């Protein structure tokens, strides 16, 4: 079974760029060379994109490998495949990691149990329901990453087929 996805490194200090390639290569099992370009939204930083194909769960493994460097901004997506939901991992230094299930159009899907818990907590006065739903959908991560996404329009993209 095979899954597909995209790694978006929205911003990385120049010194970390080779380490990002090394970390991704360690996950996918083949050498990785990204086409780094300047990130206008963060002077002195670079950005890159990598389309990948590998076994289901690759996005989570890549996100875990990159999570160790806390000066990166990145997203890793994995399309749904037979028996596996789609997923998006978003990371920013100020917010940490967000993980959300995704639908076929890339929107975040919130599982019923998490919605029920948010409603129960709001009813008990523990949290504001609108705030809880914004957290469940990753709104803060989207807001922080949007300038970096926009700055990447037109950036070069590579394809990678993982082994195993």
Protein backbone atom coordinates (compact mmCIF):
# COMPACT_ATOMS: atom_id res chain seq x y z
CA UNK A 1 0.00 0.00 0.00
CA UNK A 2 1.25 3.47 -0.84
CA UNK A 3 0.49 6.95 0.43
CA UNK A 4 1.28 10.37 -1.03
CA UNK A 5 1.82 13.74 0.50
CA UNK A 6 3.76 16.97 0.59
CA UNK A 7 6.34 18.37 2.94
CA UNK A 8 6.30 22.17 3.11
CA UNK A 9 9.26 23.62 4.96
CA UNK A 10 7.96 27.17 5.28
CA UNK A 11 11.02 28.59 7.01
CA UNK A 12 14.36 27.17 8.07
CA UNK A 13 17.54 28.97 9.04
CA UNK A 14 20.26 28.27 6.46
CA UNK A 15 22.27 26.22 8.96
CA UNK A 16 19.38 23.78 9.44
CA UNK A 17 18.65 23.14 5.74
CA UNK A 18 21.08 20.19 5.37
CA UNK A 19 19.83 18.74 8.66
CA UNK A 20 16.25 18.83 7.37
CA UNK A 21 17.33 16.89 4.27
CA UNK A 22 19.19 14.38 6.44
CA UNK A 23 16.20 13.89 8.76
CA UNK A 24 13.75 13.36 5.88
CA UNK A 25 16.17 10.96 4.17
CA UNK A 26 16.37 8.97 7.40
CA UNK A 27 12.60 8.52 7.35
CA UNK A 28 12.07 7.75 3.67
CA UNK A 29 15.20 5.67 3.16
CA UNK A 30 16.55 7.49 0.10
CA UNK A 31 18.81 10.55 -0.26
CA UNK A 32 16.91 13.85 -0.24
CA UNK A 33 18.08 17.08 -1.87
CA UNK A 34 15.63 19.95 -1.58
CA UNK A 35 15.58 23.05 -3.77
CA UNK A 36 15.91 25.75 -1.11
CA UNK A 37 14.83 29.29 -1.94
CA UNK A 38 14.82 32.44 0.15
CA UNK A 39 11.75 32.91 2.34
CA UNK A 40 10.64 36.54 1.92
CA UNK A 41 8.43 36.34 5.02
CA UNK A 42 11.49 35.59 7.20
CA UNK A 43 14.73 37.21 6.00
CA UNK A 44 17.69 34.87 6.42
CA UNK A 45 15.45 31.79 6.24
CA UNK A 46 14.76 29.40 3.38
CA UNK A 47 11.81 27.36 2.21
CA UNK A 48 11.36 24.17 0.19
CA UNK A 49 8.65 21.73 -0.89
CA UNK A 50 8.84 18.01 -1.43
CA UNK A 51 6.13 15.80 -2.91
CA UNK A 52 6.60 12.30 -1.58
CA UNK A 53 5.22 8.81 -2.02
CA UNK A 54 5.78 6.10 0.58
CA UNK A 55 4.08 3.85 3.07
CA UNK A 56 1.13 5.10 5.14
CA UNK A 57 2.35 6.92 8.23
CA UNK A 58 5.28 8.58 6.47
CA UNK A 59 3.91 12.07 7.18
CA UNK A 60 3.85 11.40 10.92
CA UNK A 61 7.38 10.02 10.86
CA UNK A 62 8.64 13.08 8.94
CA UNK A 63 6.83 15.45 11.32
CA UNK A 64 8.37 13.67 14.32
CA UNK A 65 11.84 13.88 12.81
CA UNK A 66 11.52 17.61 12.10
CA UNK A 67 9.88 18.40 15.43
CA UNK A 68 13.29 18.14 17.12
CA UNK A 69 14.43 21.44 15.57
CA UNK A 70 12.36 24.13 17.14
CA UNK A 71 13.37 26.91 14.73
CA UNK A 72 11.49 25.47 11.74
CA UNK A 73 8.02 26.20 10.43
CA UNK A 74 6.65 23.30 8.44
CA UNK A 75 3.64 21.29 7.38
CA UNK A 76 3.49 17.68 6.28
CA UNK A 77 0.40 16.30 4.59
CA UNK A 78 -0.60 12.76 3.77
CA UNK A 79 -3.54 12.01 1.51
CA UNK A 80 -6.04 9.42 2.62
CA UNK A 81 -5.37 5.91 1.36
CA UNK A 82 -7.33 2.65 1.72
CA UNK A 83 -7.83 2.13 5.46
CA UNK A 84 -6.06 5.38 6.41
CA UNK A 85 -7.41 8.88 6.89
CA UNK A 86 -5.64 11.88 5.46
CA UNK A 87 -3.64 13.94 7.93
CA UNK A 88 -1.88 17.27 8.23
CA UNK A 89 0.86 18.12 10.71
CA UNK A 90 1.62 21.81 11.22
CA UNK A 91 4.49 23.11 13.34
CA UNK A 92 5.52 26.59 14.44
CA UNK A 93 8.10 27.50 17.08
CA UNK A 94 5.56 29.47 19.12
CA UNK A 95 2.64 27.01 18.95
CA UNK A 96 4.31 23.62 18.64
CA UNK A 97 2.68 20.78 16.73
CA UNK A 98 -0.90 20.56 15.47
CA UNK A 99 -2.27 17.35 14.02
CA UNK A 100 -5.57 17.12 12.20
CA UNK A 101 -7.41 14.58 10.07
CA UNK A 102 -8.12 15.88 6.57
CA UNK A 103 -10.83 15.36 3.99
CA UNK A 104 -10.31 14.96 0.26
CA UNK A 105 -10.19 18.75 -0.22
CA UNK A 106 -7.59 19.20 2.55
CA UNK A 107 -9.96 20.65 5.13
CA UNK A 108 -9.56 19.63 8.78
CA UNK A 109 -12.12 17.09 9.97
CA UNK A 110 -12.87 16.97 13.69
CA UNK A 111 -13.88 13.57 15.07
CA UNK A 112 -17.26 13.35 16.78
CA UNK A 113 -15.79 12.47 20.17
CA UNK A 114 -13.61 15.58 20.23
CA UNK A 115 -16.59 17.76 19.27
CA UNK A 116 -18.76 16.19 21.99
CA UNK A 117 -16.06 16.85 24.58
CA UNK A 118 -15.74 20.49 23.47
CA UNK A 119 -19.52 20.96 23.76
CA UNK A 120 -19.59 19.30 27.22
CA UNK A 121 -16.72 21.46 28.48
CA UNK A 122 -18.39 24.60 27.14
CA UNK A 123 -21.68 23.64 28.79
CA UNK A 124 -19.88 23.11 32.10
CA UNK A 125 -18.35 26.57 31.79
CA UNK A 126 -14.82 25.26 31.32
CA UNK A 127 -14.17 26.80 27.91
CA UNK A 128 -15.76 28.91 25.24
CA UNK A 129 -17.15 26.65 22.47
CA UNK A 130 -15.97 28.90 19.62
CA UNK A 131 -12.43 28.96 21.06
CA UNK A 132 -12.45 25.18 21.49
CA UNK A 133 -13.56 24.65 17.89
CA UNK A 134 -10.87 27.03 16.61
CA UNK A 135 -8.28 24.98 18.50
CA UNK A 136 -9.67 21.71 17.14
CA UNK A 137 -9.41 23.02 13.58
CA UNK A 138 -5.92 24.48 14.00
CA UNK A 139 -6.89 28.08 13.33
CA UNK A 140 -3.93 29.57 15.24
CA UNK A 141 -1.49 27.48 13.17
CA UNK A 142 -3.18 28.51 9.93
CA UNK A 143 -3.03 32.17 10.90
CA UNK A 144 0.64 31.98 11.82
CA UNK A 145 1.65 29.98 8.74
CA UNK A 146 -0.41 31.86 6.16
CA UNK A 147 2.18 34.59 5.43
CA UNK A 148 4.79 31.85 4.90
CA UNK A 149 2.48 29.87 2.62
CA UNK A 150 1.71 32.93 0.53
CA UNK A 151 5.39 33.83 0.22
CA UNK A 152 6.02 30.37 -1.24
CA UNK A 153 3.79 30.68 -4.29
CA UNK A 154 5.79 29.73 -7.36
CA UNK A 155 8.57 27.97 -5.43
CA UNK A 156 10.18 24.91 -7.06
CA UNK A 157 8.79 21.49 -6.10
CA UNK A 158 10.51 18.07 -6.12
CA UNK A 159 9.03 14.58 -6.24
CA UNK A 160 10.41 11.79 -4.05
CA UNK A 161 9.47 8.11 -4.12
CA UNK A 162 10.41 6.43 -0.87
CA UNK A 163 11.74 2.89 -0.67
CA UNK A 164 10.18 0.10 1.38
